[in-house]
Amino acid sequence: MKADDQKKLNNLYHRYQNYDNDGTKYVYDIFFDTLSGERQLKAKRHTGVEKFREHIEELMENFKDVCSITVTDFAGKSPRASQLNPPMTIYLLDVKSMDTTPKVIVHGAVQSEVQAKQQVATDIFQGLSGLFAGTEYEGLGSIAPMAKLIDDRHVINRLQEKNEEQLREISELKRQNNEWQQKYETLNGNFERLQDDSADMEDELSLYREQDRKQDRWVTMLGAAGASMAKTFLRQNPKILSGIIPAEQLAGILSDDEPQPAEANNQLTDEEQNRLDDATTVFEWLQTLDAATFAKIITVIAAMRQSAECTDRIIAFLKGR
């Protein structure tokens, strides 16, 4: 069989395999032509790639005088079903003088023509049989060439099937390689992003440490005080609220003694009383804060005491300006 005919046969295998995989409805007819010029039916309205493969292998192995195969596929089993593809003829033997046109064997001229072609075929086989003298086919006589051809075809088919299997394995390995390559690129991209994030965090940590060293001395002192020790801390550092609450009033707030009723001649003015009430409210609120929040508030107060401009900026910020 020539390479082109083998390719045709392989295409039919692939076509029917795809039809089976896709669920396409189809049937095929298989006719074969013999060396005597007869055309015979091998399969009528059959379906399935495996069944088709069995028919072809049987023709190659068990039908000694087959010179060509013609396959036609249809959309259904009905006689009126349309053809799916044009008929395909596959030549198993390269006998150019052979006329593969179907003929009906009758008496007369056609019969004589058939007999002449049979004689040509016999002569061909007798000529070829001499090539196999001294081989394992020597005892087969005139059928030695056909036996050798069938064996060779069987070996070629098996080699082609093995080659196709290896091609499929190579294709699968390529697919897996592409898949792993994509995963690698994804993981590598994530790794690079994590490296960038780590570098950014290092920069932020360095900045935080630098800022932390520059914190106002009040933060360091208040860090040890804690919210529950706010009153004790303010006693030790009364200057923090000086200028905000009068010294006399601040001393009274920080005292553990019970407040004594004010004498009539020491009554506070309304403005002083309001200011004292506000200061008391602030002090009570300070005692409810945790240590970290308390330290932050005292830092703000310290900044406001140092510069009136800071007070204006903080108030503007709180108002959303």
Tab-separated table of N, CA and C in Angstrom, residues 66-138:
chain	number	residue	atom	x	y	z
A	66	VAL	N	-7.670	-9.204	-2.779
A	66	VAL	CA	-8.239	-7.856	-2.732
A	66	VAL	C	-7.189	-6.858	-3.202
A	67	CYS	N	-7.559	-6.042	-4.199
A	67	CYS	CA	-6.616	-5.039	-4.683
A	67	CYS	C	-7.014	-3.617	-4.292
A	68	SER	N	-8.290	-3.395	-3.962
A	68	SER	CA	-8.725	-2.064	-3.537
A	68	SER	C	-9.985	-2.158	-2.700
A	69	ILE	N	-10.204	-1.111	-1.898
A	69	ILE	CA	-11.384	-1.019	-1.023
A	69	ILE	C	-12.032	0.335	-1.270
A	70	THR	N	-13.367	0.351	-1.384
A	70	THR	CA	-14.106	1.600	-1.566
A	70	THR	C	-15.086	1.755	-0.405
A	71	VAL	N	-15.015	2.896	0.278
A	71	VAL	CA	-15.840	3.158	1.461
A	71	VAL	C	-16.696	4.397	1.205
A	72	THR	N	-17.981	4.264	1.495
A	72	THR	CA	-18.912	5.393	1.378
A	72	THR	C	-19.700	5.489	2.672
A	73	ASP	N	-19.772	6.694	3.260
A	73	ASP	CA	-20.537	6.837	4.495
A	73	ASP	C	-21.781	7.683	4.255
A	74	PHE	N	-22.846	7.377	5.043
A	74	PHE	CA	-24.151	8.002	4.888
A	74	PHE	C	-24.643	8.514	6.236
A	75	ALA	N	-25.639	9.377	6.175
A	75	ALA	CA	-26.197	9.981	7.392
A	75	ALA	C	-27.176	9.064	8.101
A	76	GLY	N	-27.557	7.938	7.503
A	76	GLY	CA	-28.495	7.026	8.130
A	76	GLY	C	-28.570	5.725	7.365
A	77	LYS	N	-29.326	4.765	7.908
A	77	LYS	CA	-29.430	3.443	7.291
A	77	LYS	C	-30.427	3.402	6.151
A	78	SER	N	-31.274	4.393	6.051
A	78	SER	CA	-32.278	4.402	4.989
A	78	SER	C	-31.612	4.466	3.615
A	79	PRO	N	-32.177	3.758	2.622
A	79	PRO	CA	-31.620	3.825	1.255
A	79	PRO	C	-31.581	5.240	0.707
A	80	ARG	N	-32.434	6.097	1.227
A	80	ARG	CA	-32.489	7.482	0.763
A	80	ARG	C	-31.587	8.411	1.581
A	81	ALA	N	-30.884	7.871	2.552
A	81	ALA	CA	-30.016	8.721	3.384
A	81	ALA	C	-28.929	9.364	2.532
A	82	SER	N	-28.639	10.606	2.816
A	82	SER	CA	-27.651	11.347	2.034
A	82	SER	C	-26.235	10.938	2.422
A	83	GLN	N	-25.317	11.094	1.481
A	83	GLN	CA	-23.917	10.804	1.753
A	83	GLN	C	-23.324	11.901	2.636
A	84	LEU	N	-22.529	11.463	3.607
A	84	LEU	CA	-21.824	12.436	4.440
A	84	LEU	C	-20.563	12.934	3.756
A	85	ASN	N	-19.902	12.030	3.022
A	85	ASN	CA	-18.662	12.373	2.336
A	85	ASN	C	-18.597	11.608	1.019
A	86	PRO	N	-17.825	12.091	0.071
A	86	PRO	CA	-17.668	11.369	-1.190
A	86	PRO	C	-17.028	10.005	-0.941
A	87	PRO	N	-17.298	9.023	-1.805
A	87	PRO	CA	-16.671	7.701	-1.651
A	87	PRO	C	-15.151	7.819	-1.671
A	88	MET	N	-14.486	6.962	-0.903
A	88	MET	CA	-13.025	6.966	-0.844
A	88	MET	C	-12.509	5.580	-1.211
A	89	THR	N	-11.610	5.548	-2.174
A	89	THR	CA	-11.041	4.286	-2.635
A	89	THR	C	-9.597	4.181	-2.159
A	90	ILE	N	-9.275	3.023	-1.580
A	90	ILE	CA	-7.936	2.766	-1.054
A	90	ILE	C	-7.365	1.574	-1.812
A	91	TYR	N	-6.214	1.764	-2.457
A	91	TYR	CA	-5.585	0.710	-3.249
A	91	TYR	C	-4.585	-0.048	-2.381
A	92	LEU	N	-4.814	-1.343	-2.256
A	92	LEU	CA	-3.922	-2.182	-1.481
A	92	LEU	C	-2.750	-2.678	-2.309
A	93	LEU	N	-2.957	-2.827	-3.634
A	93	LEU	CA	-1.912	-3.288	-4.544
A	93	LEU	C	-1.698	-2.248	-5.620
A	94	ASP	N	-0.457	-2.027	-6.014
A	94	ASP	CA	-0.141	-1.074	-7.056
A	94	ASP	C	0.001	-1.815	-8.397
A	95	VAL	N	-1.144	-2.198	-8.939
A	95	VAL	CA	-1.166	-2.896	-10.227
A	95	VAL	C	-1.842	-1.958	-11.219
A	96	LYS	N	-1.055	-1.191	-11.952
A	96	LYS	CA	-1.594	-0.127	-12.792
A	96	LYS	C	-2.465	-0.654	-13.922
A	97	SER	N	-2.158	-1.842	-14.374
A	97	SER	CA	-2.931	-2.375	-15.500
A	97	SER	C	-4.271	-2.930	-15.077
A	98	MET	N	-4.522	-2.936	-13.760
A	98	MET	CA	-5.758	-3.529	-13.258
A	98	MET	C	-6.919	-2.560	-13.411
A	99	ASP	N	-8.024	-3.008	-13.951
A	99	ASP	CA	-9.223	-2.200	-14.102
A	99	ASP	C	-10.145	-2.523	-12.947
A	100	THR	N	-10.322	-1.549	-12.033
A	100	THR	CA	-11.128	-1.814	-10.844
A	100	THR	C	-12.587	-1.458	-11.031
A	101	THR	N	-13.014	-1.179	-12.261
A	101	THR	CA	-14.420	-0.876	-12.491
A	101	THR	C	-15.245	-2.117	-12.254
A	102	PRO	N	-16.322	-2.056	-11.475
A	102	PRO	CA	-17.119	-3.246	-11.181
A	102	PRO	C	-17.674	-3.860	-12.466
A	103	LYS	N	-17.618	-5.169	-12.548
A	103	LYS	CA	-18.159	-5.884	-13.703
A	103	LYS	C	-18.936	-7.090	-13.218
A	104	VAL	N	-19.914	-7.458	-13.989
A	104	VAL	CA	-20.682	-8.669	-13.727
A	104	VAL	C	-20.142	-9.751	-14.642
A	105	ILE	N	-19.803	-10.891	-14.084
A	105	ILE	CA	-19.200	-11.973	-14.870
A	105	ILE	C	-20.287	-12.656	-15.692
A	106	VAL	N	-20.180	-12.535	-17.005
A	106	VAL	CA	-21.133	-13.151	-17.929
A	106	VAL	C	-20.351	-13.862	-19.015
A	107	HIS	N	-21.053	-14.617	-19.830
A	107	HIS	CA	-20.406	-15.322	-20.926
A	107	HIS	C	-20.110	-14.350	-22.051
A	108	GLY	N	-19.163	-14.668	-22.853
A	108	GLY	CA	-18.898	-13.853	-24.023
A	108	GLY	C	-17.675	-12.990	-23.836
A	109	ALA	N	-17.776	-11.752	-24.374
A	109	ALA	CA	-16.614	-10.870	-24.407
A	109	ALA	C	-16.125	-10.481	-23.022
A	110	VAL	N	-17.081	-10.178	-22.128
A	110	VAL	CA	-16.677	-9.775	-20.781
A	110	VAL	C	-15.957	-10.896	-20.078
A	111	GLN	N	-16.458	-12.115	-20.260
A	111	GLN	CA	-15.817	-13.263	-19.631
A	111	GLN	C	-14.400	-13.432	-20.145
A	112	SER	N	-14.215	-13.248	-21.436
A	112	SER	CA	-12.881	-13.362	-22.008
A	112	SER	C	-11.958	-12.295	-21.442
A	113	GLU	N	-12.499	-11.091	-21.261
A	113	GLU	CA	-11.701	-10.008	-20.701
A	113	GLU	C	-11.275	-10.321	-19.281
A	114	VAL	N	-12.199	-10.897	-18.516
A	114	VAL	CA	-11.877	-11.257	-17.142
A	114	VAL	C	-10.813	-12.342	-17.111
A	115	GLN	N	-10.940	-13.320	-17.973
A	115	GLN	CA	-9.952	-14.387	-18.018
A	115	GLN	C	-8.571	-13.831	-18.369
A	116	ALA	N	-8.550	-12.856	-19.274
A	116	ALA	CA	-7.264	-12.255	-19.644
A	116	ALA	C	-6.632	-11.548	-18.451
A	117	LYS	N	-7.466	-10.845	-17.669
A	117	LYS	CA	-6.938	-10.150	-16.498
A	117	LYS	C	-6.482	-11.124	-15.426
A	118	GLN	N	-7.200	-12.262	-15.320
A	118	GLN	CA	-6.770	-13.276	-14.376
A	118	GLN	C	-5.401	-13.821	-14.761
A	119	GLN	N	-5.195	-13.989	-16.045
A	119	GLN	CA	-3.908	-14.486	-16.510
A	119	GLN	C	-2.795	-13.480	-16.221
A	120	VAL	N	-3.112	-12.177	-16.395
A	120	VAL	CA	-2.127	-11.138	-16.085
A	120	VAL	C	-1.744	-11.195	-14.612
A	121	ALA	N	-2.742	-11.330	-13.764
A	121	ALA	CA	-2.465	-11.401	-12.333
A	121	ALA	C	-1.637	-12.619	-11.997
A	122	THR	N	-1.975	-13.753	-12.642
A	122	THR	CA	-1.205	-14.986	-12.392
A	122	THR	C	0.236	-14.802	-12.790
A	123	ASP	N	0.445	-14.180	-13.949
A	123	ASP	CA	1.809	-13.941	-14.406
A	123	ASP	C	2.585	-13.042	-13.439
A	124	ILE	N	1.873	-12.040	-12.928
A	124	ILE	CA	2.524	-11.129	-11.976
A	124	ILE	C	2.976	-11.877	-10.729
A	125	PHE	N	2.091	-12.712	-10.198
A	125	PHE	CA	2.433	-13.446	-8.979
A	125	PHE	C	3.527	-14.460	-9.231
A	126	GLN	N	3.481	-15.091	-10.380
A	126	GLN	CA	4.536	-16.048	-10.691
A	126	GLN	C	5.891	-15.350	-10.813
A	127	GLY	N	5.865	-14.129	-11.391
A	127	GLY	CA	7.103	-13.372	-11.496
A	127	GLY	C	7.626	-12.953	-10.148
A	128	LEU	N	6.700	-12.530	-9.281
A	128	LEU	CA	7.115	-12.088	-7.945
A	128	LEU	C	7.548	-13.231	-7.054
A	129	SER	N	6.989	-14.431	-7.293
A	129	SER	CA	7.308	-15.560	-6.417
A	129	SER	C	8.768	-15.919	-6.479
A	130	GLY	N	9.412	-15.605	-7.609
A	130	GLY	CA	10.833	-15.898	-7.714
A	130	GLY	C	11.673	-15.069	-6.772
A	131	LEU	N	11.144	-13.931	-6.362
A	131	LEU	CA	11.885	-13.073	-5.442
A	131	LEU	C	12.000	-13.660	-4.044
A	132	PHE	N	11.130	-14.628	-3.754
A	132	PHE	CA	11.073	-15.158	-2.391
A	132	PHE	C	11.708	-16.533	-2.277
A	133	ALA	N	12.453	-16.951	-3.312
A	133	ALA	CA	13.124	-18.251	-3.267
A	133	ALA	C	14.122	-18.262	-2.118
A	134	GLY	N	14.120	-19.336	-1.356
A	134	GLY	CA	15.046	-19.458	-0.239
A	134	GLY	C	14.582	-18.737	0.995
A	135	THR	N	13.355	-18.246	1.018
A	135	THR	CA	12.816	-17.572	2.189
A	135	THR	C	11.723	-18.419	2.802
A	136	GLU	N	11.135	-17.880	3.890
A	136	GLU	CA	10.075	-18.623	4.564
A	136	GLU	C	8.812	-18.722	3.717
A	137	TYR	N	8.727	-17.924	2.655
A	137	TYR	CA	7.550	-17.957	1.793
A	137	TYR	C	7.744	-18.858	0.575
A	138	GLU	N	8.887	-19.522	0.478
A	138	GLU	CA	9.217	-20.290	-0.717
A	138	GLU	C	8.195	-21.403	-0.958
